[in-house]
Coordinates of C-alpha atoms in Angstrom, one line a residue:
M2 CA -46.9 -163.5 213.6
D3 CA -47.9 -159.9 213.0
L4 CA -44.6 -158.1 213.5
D5 CA -46.2 -154.6 212.8
N6 CA -48.8 -155.2 215.5
I7 CA -46.2 -156.2 218.1
W8 CA -43.9 -153.3 217.3
N9 CA -46.8 -150.8 217.4
K10 CA -47.7 -152.0 220.9
F11 CA -44.0 -151.6 221.9
L12 CA -43.8 -148.1 220.4
Q13 CA -47.0 -147.1 222.2
T14 CA -45.6 -148.2 225.5
M15 CA -42.4 -146.4 225.0
Q16 CA -44.2 -143.3 224.0
E17 CA -46.1 -143.4 227.3
R18 CA -42.9 -143.8 229.4
I19 CA -40.4 -141.4 227.9
N20 CA -40.2 -137.7 227.0
P21 CA -42.0 -137.0 223.7
M22 CA -39.0 -135.5 222.1
L23 CA -36.8 -138.5 223.0
Y24 CA -39.4 -140.8 221.6
K25 CA -39.6 -138.8 218.3
S26 CA -35.8 -138.7 218.0
W27 CA -34.9 -142.3 218.7
F28 CA -38.0 -144.6 218.3
K29 CA -40.7 -143.2 216.1
D30 CA -39.2 -144.2 212.7
T31 CA -38.0 -147.7 213.8
K32 CA -39.4 -150.9 212.4
L33 CA -39.3 -154.5 213.6
L34 CA -38.0 -156.7 210.7
S35 CA -37.9 -160.1 212.2
L36 CA -38.0 -162.4 215.3
N37 CA -35.7 -165.3 214.7
D38 CA -33.9 -167.6 217.2
G39 CA -34.4 -165.3 220.1
V40 CA -33.2 -162.2 218.2
A41 CA -35.3 -159.2 217.3
T42 CA -34.0 -157.3 214.3
V43 CA -34.9 -153.6 214.3
L44 CA -34.5 -151.3 211.3
C45 CA -33.1 -147.8 212.0
D46 CA -32.9 -144.7 209.7
A47 CA -29.5 -143.4 210.7
E48 CA -26.2 -144.4 212.3
I49 CA -26.7 -142.0 215.2
Q50 CA -30.1 -143.6 215.9
R51 CA -28.8 -147.2 215.6
K52 CA -25.8 -146.4 217.9
D53 CA -27.9 -144.6 220.5
L54 CA -30.5 -147.4 220.7
K55 CA -27.8 -149.9 221.2
D56 CA -25.6 -147.9 223.7
H57 CA -28.2 -146.1 225.8
W58 CA -31.7 -147.7 225.4
Y59 CA -30.9 -151.4 225.1
S60 CA -31.9 -152.4 228.7
M61 CA -35.2 -150.5 228.6
I62 CA -36.0 -151.9 225.1
C63 CA -35.5 -155.4 226.3
E64 CA -37.6 -154.8 229.4
V65 CA -40.6 -153.3 227.6
F66 CA -40.5 -155.8 224.8
S67 CA -40.4 -158.6 227.3
E68 CA -43.5 -157.2 229.0
I69 CA -45.4 -157.2 225.7
T70 CA -44.3 -160.6 224.3
N71 CA -43.7 -162.5 227.6
T72 CA -40.5 -163.7 226.0
S73 CA -36.9 -162.5 226.3
F74 CA -35.2 -161.4 223.1
E75 CA -31.8 -160.0 222.3
F76 CA -31.8 -157.1 219.9
E77 CA -29.9 -156.3 216.7
F78 CA -30.2 -152.9 215.2
V79 CA -29.5 -152.6 211.5
L80 CA -29.1 -149.5 209.4
E81 CA -30.9 -148.7 206.1
V82 CA -28.6 -146.6 204.0
P83 CA -30.7 -143.9 202.2
K84 CA -30.3 -143.8 198.4
I85 CA -29.3 -140.2 198.7
V86 CA -26.1 -141.2 200.5
E87 CA -25.3 -143.9 197.8
N88 CA -25.7 -141.3 195.1
K89 CA -24.1 -138.4 197.0
E90 CA -20.9 -138.2 195.0
V91 CA -22.8 -138.3 191.7
I92 CA -25.3 -135.5 192.5
E93 CA -22.7 -133.1 194.0
P94 CA -21.7 -130.3 191.6
I95 CA -18.5 -131.2 189.8
G96 CA -15.5 -129.1 191.0
M97 CA -17.3 -127.9 194.2
P98 CA -14.4 -126.9 196.5
I99 CA -13.9 -129.0 199.7
N100 CA -14.3 -126.7 202.7
S101 CA -11.7 -126.5 205.5
A102 CA -11.9 -125.8 209.2
K103 CA -9.7 -122.7 208.6
K104 CA -11.9 -121.3 205.9
A105 CA -15.0 -122.0 208.1
N106 CA -13.4 -120.2 211.1
L107 CA -13.6 -123.4 213.1
N108 CA -11.2 -124.6 215.8
E109 CA -10.1 -128.1 214.9
K110 CA -9.5 -129.0 218.6
Y111 CA -13.2 -128.7 219.3
N112 CA -14.7 -132.0 218.2
F113 CA -17.1 -134.6 219.5
D114 CA -14.3 -136.8 220.8
S115 CA -13.0 -134.1 223.1
F116 CA -16.4 -133.1 224.3
I117 CA -17.1 -134.6 227.7
V118 CA -20.7 -135.8 228.0
G119 CA -22.8 -136.0 231.1
N120 CA -26.4 -135.8 232.2
S121 CA -26.3 -132.0 232.1
N122 CA -25.5 -131.9 228.3
M123 CA -26.5 -135.3 227.0
F124 CA -29.6 -134.1 225.2
A125 CA -27.7 -131.3 223.5
Y126 CA -24.8 -133.6 222.6
R127 CA -27.1 -136.2 220.9
A128 CA -29.0 -133.5 219.1
A129 CA -25.7 -132.0 217.8
V130 CA -24.5 -135.4 216.6
A131 CA -27.9 -136.0 214.8
V132 CA -27.5 -132.6 213.0
A133 CA -23.9 -133.3 212.1
E134 CA -24.9 -136.7 210.6
N135 CA -27.8 -135.2 208.6
P136 CA -27.4 -131.4 208.2
G137 CA -30.4 -129.6 206.9
K138 CA -32.8 -132.5 207.5
T139 CA -32.7 -133.1 211.2
Y140 CA -33.7 -130.3 213.7
N141 CA -33.4 -127.1 211.6
P142 CA -32.6 -124.7 213.1
L143 CA -30.8 -126.2 216.1
F144 CA -30.8 -123.7 218.9
I145 CA -28.4 -124.3 221.8
Y146 CA -28.6 -122.2 224.9
G147 CA -27.2 -122.0 228.4
S148 CA -24.9 -119.9 230.6
S149 CA -21.4 -118.9 229.5
G150 CA -18.7 -121.5 229.8
L151 CA -20.8 -124.7 229.5
G152 CA -19.6 -125.9 226.1
K153 CA -22.0 -124.4 223.6
T154 CA -19.2 -123.1 221.4
H155 CA -17.3 -126.4 221.6
L156 CA -20.4 -128.2 220.5
M157 CA -21.1 -125.9 217.6
H158 CA -17.5 -126.2 216.4
A159 CA -17.7 -130.0 216.7
I160 CA -20.8 -130.0 214.4
G161 CA -19.0 -127.9 211.8
N162 CA -15.8 -130.0 212.0
Y163 CA -17.7 -133.2 211.6
I164 CA -19.6 -132.0 208.6
I165 CA -16.4 -130.8 206.9
E166 CA -14.6 -134.0 207.6
N167 CA -17.5 -136.1 206.2
S168 CA -18.8 -134.1 203.3
N169 CA -18.0 -131.3 200.8
K170 CA -20.6 -129.0 202.4
R171 CA -19.6 -125.4 202.9
V172 CA -19.7 -124.3 206.5
I173 CA -19.2 -120.9 208.2
Y174 CA -18.9 -120.2 211.9
V175 CA -19.3 -116.6 213.0
T176 CA -20.1 -114.7 216.2
S177 CA -23.1 -112.3 216.1
E178 CA -20.5 -109.4 216.4
Q179 CA -18.8 -110.6 213.2
F180 CA -22.2 -110.8 211.4
I181 CA -23.0 -107.2 212.5
S182 CA -19.5 -106.0 211.3
D183 CA -20.0 -107.7 207.9
F184 CA -23.5 -106.1 207.6
L185 CA -22.1 -102.6 208.4
N186 CA -19.6 -103.0 205.5
L187 CA -22.6 -103.0 203.2
N188 CA -22.7 -99.2 203.8
K189 CA -19.3 -98.8 202.3
K190 CA -18.7 -98.0 198.6
D191 CA -16.1 -99.6 196.4
E192 CA -14.0 -98.1 193.6
T193 CA -17.1 -98.0 191.4
G194 CA -19.0 -95.8 193.8
T195 CA -21.4 -98.5 194.8
N196 CA -21.7 -101.2 197.4
F197 CA -22.3 -104.0 194.9
S198 CA -19.0 -105.8 195.6
Y199 CA -19.6 -105.7 199.3
R200 CA -23.1 -107.0 198.8
D201 CA -21.9 -109.8 196.6
S202 CA -19.2 -110.7 199.1
F203 CA -21.8 -110.7 201.9
N204 CA -24.3 -112.9 200.0
D205 CA -21.5 -115.4 199.0
K206 CA -20.4 -115.7 202.6
Y207 CA -23.8 -116.1 204.2
R208 CA -26.2 -117.3 201.6
Q209 CA -24.2 -119.4 199.2
I210 CA -23.3 -121.9 202.0
D211 CA -24.7 -125.2 203.3
V212 CA -24.3 -124.6 207.1
L213 CA -24.5 -121.4 209.0
I214 CA -23.2 -121.5 212.6
I215 CA -23.8 -118.2 214.5
D216 CA -22.7 -117.8 218.2
D217 CA -24.2 -115.5 220.9
I218 CA -27.2 -114.4 218.9
Q219 CA -28.4 -112.4 221.9
F220 CA -26.0 -109.6 220.8
L221 CA -28.1 -108.8 217.8
G222 CA -30.6 -107.2 220.3
G223 CA -31.1 -103.5 219.6
A224 CA -29.6 -103.7 216.1
T225 CA -32.8 -103.4 214.1
Q226 CA -31.4 -103.3 210.6
T227 CA -29.0 -106.1 211.3
Q228 CA -31.9 -108.2 212.6
T229 CA -33.7 -107.6 209.3
E230 CA -30.7 -108.8 207.3
F231 CA -30.4 -111.9 209.5
F232 CA -34.1 -112.5 209.1
N233 CA -33.7 -112.5 205.3
T234 CA -30.6 -114.6 205.5
F235 CA -32.3 -117.1 207.7
N236 CA -35.3 -117.4 205.4
T237 CA -33.0 -117.9 202.3
L238 CA -31.1 -120.7 204.0
Y239 CA -34.1 -122.4 205.6
D240 CA -36.1 -122.4 202.3
D241 CA -33.1 -124.1 200.6
N242 CA -32.9 -126.7 203.4
K243 CA -29.5 -125.4 204.6
Q244 CA -28.6 -126.1 208.2
I245 CA -28.7 -123.2 210.7
I246 CA -27.2 -123.6 214.2
I247 CA -27.6 -120.8 216.7
S248 CA -26.4 -120.4 220.3
S249 CA -27.5 -118.0 223.0
D250 CA -27.2 -117.5 226.8
R251 CA -31.0 -117.8 227.1
S252 CA -33.9 -119.6 225.4
P253 CA -35.5 -118.2 222.2
D254 CA -38.6 -117.0 224.2
D255 CA -36.3 -115.0 226.6
L256 CA -34.6 -113.0 223.9
K257 CA -36.9 -110.1 224.4
K258 CA -34.7 -107.6 222.5
L259 CA -35.0 -109.6 219.3
E260 CA -37.9 -109.3 217.0
D261 CA -40.9 -111.7 217.4
R262 CA -40.5 -113.0 213.9
L263 CA -36.9 -114.1 214.6
R264 CA -37.8 -115.7 217.9
T265 CA -40.7 -117.5 216.2
R266 CA -38.3 -118.9 213.6
F267 CA -35.8 -120.0 216.2
N268 CA -38.5 -122.3 217.6
W269 CA -39.2 -123.9 214.3
G270 CA -36.5 -126.6 214.9
L271 CA -35.2 -127.9 218.2
S272 CA -34.0 -125.9 221.2
V273 CA -31.7 -127.7 223.7
N274 CA -30.4 -126.4 227.0
I275 CA -27.0 -127.1 228.5
Y276 CA -27.0 -127.1 232.3
P277 CA -24.0 -126.7 234.6
P278 CA -22.0 -129.9 234.8
E279 CA -22.8 -132.4 237.6
Y280 CA -20.2 -133.5 240.1
D281 CA -19.1 -136.7 238.2
M282 CA -18.7 -134.7 235.0
R283 CA -16.7 -132.0 236.7
V284 CA -14.3 -134.7 238.0
E285 CA -14.0 -136.2 234.6
I286 CA -13.2 -132.8 233.0
L287 CA -10.5 -132.2 235.6
K288 CA -9.0 -135.6 235.1
K289 CA -8.9 -135.3 231.3
K290 CA -7.2 -131.9 231.6
I291 CA -4.6 -133.3 234.0
V292 CA -3.8 -136.2 231.6
G293 CA -3.6 -133.7 228.8
Q294 CA -1.0 -131.7 230.7
N295 CA 1.0 -134.9 231.6
M296 CA 0.4 -134.4 235.3
A297 CA -1.4 -137.6 236.1
G298 CA -0.2 -138.9 239.5
T299 CA 1.0 -135.6 240.8
I300 CA -2.4 -134.2 241.9
N301 CA -4.1 -135.8 244.8
D302 CA -7.7 -137.0 244.4
D303 CA -8.8 -134.8 247.3
V304 CA -7.6 -131.8 245.2
I305 CA -9.8 -132.9 242.3
A306 CA -12.8 -133.4 244.6
Y307 CA -12.2 -130.0 246.2
I308 CA -12.1 -128.1 242.9
A309 CA -15.1 -130.1 241.6
N310 CA -17.2 -129.3 244.6
N311 CA -16.3 -125.6 244.7
C312 CA -16.4 -124.8 241.0
D313 CA -19.9 -125.9 239.9
S314 CA -21.1 -123.1 237.7
D315 CA -19.1 -123.6 234.5
V316 CA -16.2 -125.4 232.8
R317 CA -14.1 -122.3 232.4
Q318 CA -14.1 -121.6 236.2
L319 CA -13.3 -125.3 236.8
E320 CA -10.3 -125.3 234.4
G321 CA -9.2 -121.9 235.6
A322 CA -9.0 -123.2 239.2
L323 CA -6.9 -126.2 238.2
T324 CA -4.5 -124.0 236.2
R325 CA -4.2 -121.7 239.2
V326 CA -3.3 -124.6 241.5
V327 CA -0.7 -126.0 239.1
A328 CA 0.8 -122.6 238.6
Y329 CA 1.0 -122.1 242.4
A330 CA 2.7 -125.4 242.9
T331 CA 5.2 -124.6 240.0
M332 CA 6.1 -121.2 241.5
F333 CA 7.0 -122.8 244.9
N334 CA 8.6 -125.8 243.3
I335 CA 6.2 -128.3 244.9
S336 CA 5.8 -131.6 243.1
D337 CA 3.1 -133.2 245.2
I338 CA -0.1 -131.2 244.9
N339 CA -2.2 -131.9 247.9
L340 CA -5.4 -130.5 249.4
N341 CA -3.8 -128.0 251.7
L342 CA -1.9 -126.5 248.8
A343 CA -5.1 -126.3 246.7
I344 CA -7.0 -124.5 249.5
D345 CA -4.2 -122.0 249.9
A346 CA -3.9 -121.5 246.1
L347 CA -7.6 -120.9 245.7
K348 CA -8.4 -118.9 248.8
D349 CA -8.8 -115.7 246.8
Y350 CA -10.3 -117.4 243.7
L351 CA -13.2 -119.3 245.1
S352 CA -16.3 -117.7 246.5
K353 CA -16.4 -120.4 249.2
S354 CA -13.7 -122.5 250.7
S355 CA -15.6 -125.3 252.5
F356 CA -14.7 -128.8 251.4
V357 CA -17.9 -130.9 250.9
K358 CA -17.9 -134.4 249.4
N359 CA -20.4 -135.2 246.7
N360 CA -23.3 -136.2 249.0
I361 CA -25.7 -137.2 246.3
Q362 CA -23.6 -140.1 245.2
K363 CA -23.1 -141.2 248.8
I364 CA -26.8 -140.9 249.5
Q365 CA -27.7 -143.0 246.5
Q366 CA -25.3 -145.7 247.5
V367 CA -26.5 -145.9 251.1
V368 CA -30.2 -146.0 250.1
A369 CA -29.5 -148.6 247.4
E370 CA -27.7 -150.9 249.8
Y371 CA -30.4 -150.6 252.4
Y372 CA -33.2 -151.5 250.0
N373 CA -31.1 -154.2 248.2
I374 CA -31.2 -152.6 244.8
T375 CA -28.6 -150.8 242.6
V376 CA -27.8 -147.2 242.1
E377 CA -28.7 -147.7 238.5
D378 CA -32.1 -148.8 239.6
L379 CA -32.5 -145.5 241.4
K380 CA -31.6 -143.6 238.2
S381 CA -33.7 -145.8 235.9
K382 CA -37.2 -145.3 234.5
K383 CA -38.5 -148.4 236.4
R384 CA -41.8 -147.7 238.2
K385 CA -42.1 -150.9 240.3
V386 CA -42.9 -149.9 243.9
E387 CA -39.8 -151.7 245.2
I388 CA -37.7 -149.3 243.2
A389 CA -39.9 -146.2 243.0
F390 CA -40.3 -145.8 246.7
P391 CA -36.5 -146.1 247.6
R392 CA -35.9 -143.6 244.8
Q393 CA -38.3 -141.1 246.5
V394 CA -36.5 -141.7 249.8
A395 CA -33.2 -141.0 248.2
I396 CA -34.4 -137.8 246.5
Y397 CA -35.9 -136.6 249.8
L398 CA -32.5 -137.2 251.5
C399 CA -30.7 -135.4 248.8
R400 CA -32.9 -132.4 249.2
T401 CA -32.6 -132.5 253.0
L402 CA -28.9 -133.2 253.4
T403 CA -27.5 -131.1 250.5
D404 CA -27.8 -127.6 249.1
E405 CA -28.5 -128.9 245.5
S406 CA -31.5 -127.5 243.7
F407 CA -34.4 -129.5 242.4
P408 CA -33.2 -129.5 238.8
K409 CA -29.7 -130.7 239.8
I410 CA -31.1 -133.5 241.9
G411 CA -33.3 -134.5 239.0
I412 CA -30.3 -134.7 236.7
Q413 CA -28.6 -137.1 239.2
F414 CA -31.6 -139.4 239.1
G415 CA -31.8 -140.1 235.4
G416 CA -32.7 -136.7 234.2
R417 CA -36.0 -136.3 236.0
D418 CA -37.6 -132.8 235.9
H419 CA -37.9 -130.6 239.0
S420 CA -41.6 -131.3 239.5
T421 CA -40.9 -135.0 239.9
V422 CA -38.3 -134.2 242.5
M423 CA -40.6 -131.9 244.4
H424 CA -43.4 -134.5 244.4
S425 CA -41.0 -137.1 245.9
V426 CA -39.9 -134.7 248.6
D427 CA -43.4 -133.7 249.5
K428 CA -44.6 -137.3 249.6
I429 CA -41.8 -138.5 252.0
E430 CA -42.3 -135.4 254.2
S431 CA -46.0 -136.2 254.4
E432 CA -45.5 -139.9 255.2
I433 CA -42.9 -139.3 257.9
K434 CA -45.5 -137.4 259.9
T435 CA -47.8 -140.4 260.2
N436 CA -45.5 -143.4 259.6
N437 CA -43.2 -143.8 262.6
Q438 CA -41.5 -146.9 261.0
L439 CA -40.5 -144.8 257.9
K440 CA -39.2 -142.0 260.2
Q441 CA -36.9 -144.5 262.0
I442 CA -35.6 -145.8 258.6
I443 CA -34.9 -142.2 257.5
D444 CA -33.1 -141.4 260.7
S445 CA -31.1 -144.6 260.3
L446 CA -30.1 -143.7 256.7
I447 CA -29.1 -140.2 257.8
S448 CA -26.8 -141.6 260.4
K449 CA -25.1 -143.9 257.9
I450 CA -24.7 -141.1 255.4
K451 CA -23.2 -138.8 258.0

């Protein structure tokens, strides 16, 4: 049995069905080791890859492999430990100081365990874990972008904390304002009448390190000399295979105030976007915060749903709304926090006060029940007509009955892009005009949803 030939066919099929970046990240470097007693053993390069294939891709792997071999297999993913890891303690310089979160300017509370993962930030989270597992060798630089309050800083601190906990690598986290301030100090003169001591201190801080994490890089815009210094620092670290992690409120291509040579380098590695959290994720964030404040059971589920539906732009607004409701109840000595209290407490805080349930979930459930499939089928990558068509119907209804954007709807259907959502909507709209039976089905589904 030619294992390589079988696995090459499998990889080719996966490459055709999933995003190229996901294929490169999780499948490209895998190898089929054996097929024994109904078990396929697959070799992985890293723990993050092994865990992700097992936890997130297992069903799809089984389905595709079964199509190729016409046989059902269970999968076992094994890890090959690189020799560099085995020899790590030997090759590290003797006496190298172990870094600490405090020295690195990191907040120890920001770690991967406390980072809530959803469809809107899944790709960024997995990329961050991959970098933390293998700094300087996987996705360098890592560029994380998105609006304020979505968790970029949390994720960057989590990478730094993980590296410090699992290695002796030297890490530094700074904001772009701090970098500018340190650069301006180079103009000062010390007791010798030169700036040599300031230059040595600057180089030691930014160039004699293993991981540079710099937040809000957009604020370097307009600071020409500082950009030049950062350009030189970037080149020094990159050439030495040191990890660089950068965040911004916009993509590298949209940082028009930064020099082209910087923007080009930001695109050398991997750029990942964090979107506003979807409804289910907002609910999970609220519940976790409630548990953390020992208030579980005192806040009605309707209150959680109300806040989650009305604070959909960022996590800070979401947590701020909850804090305001709790403070309001405390001031008036109210132990049972219900919907009416929440509406009253947030009437001046929210830009809107309408209470709308999460219709996308409801629509998915109604459509899945009608077509006798599961909600997971609607979110899956399956292309069979008995699943693909109901998925298009559900997407059409989501666009028709809710105010959600194409990208947000796509996220709720397994991370599909906005063009796929638009195609589904256009297709159903077109068919309704000529297919009276489909129109009656759509009308019936709308009645059930409402």
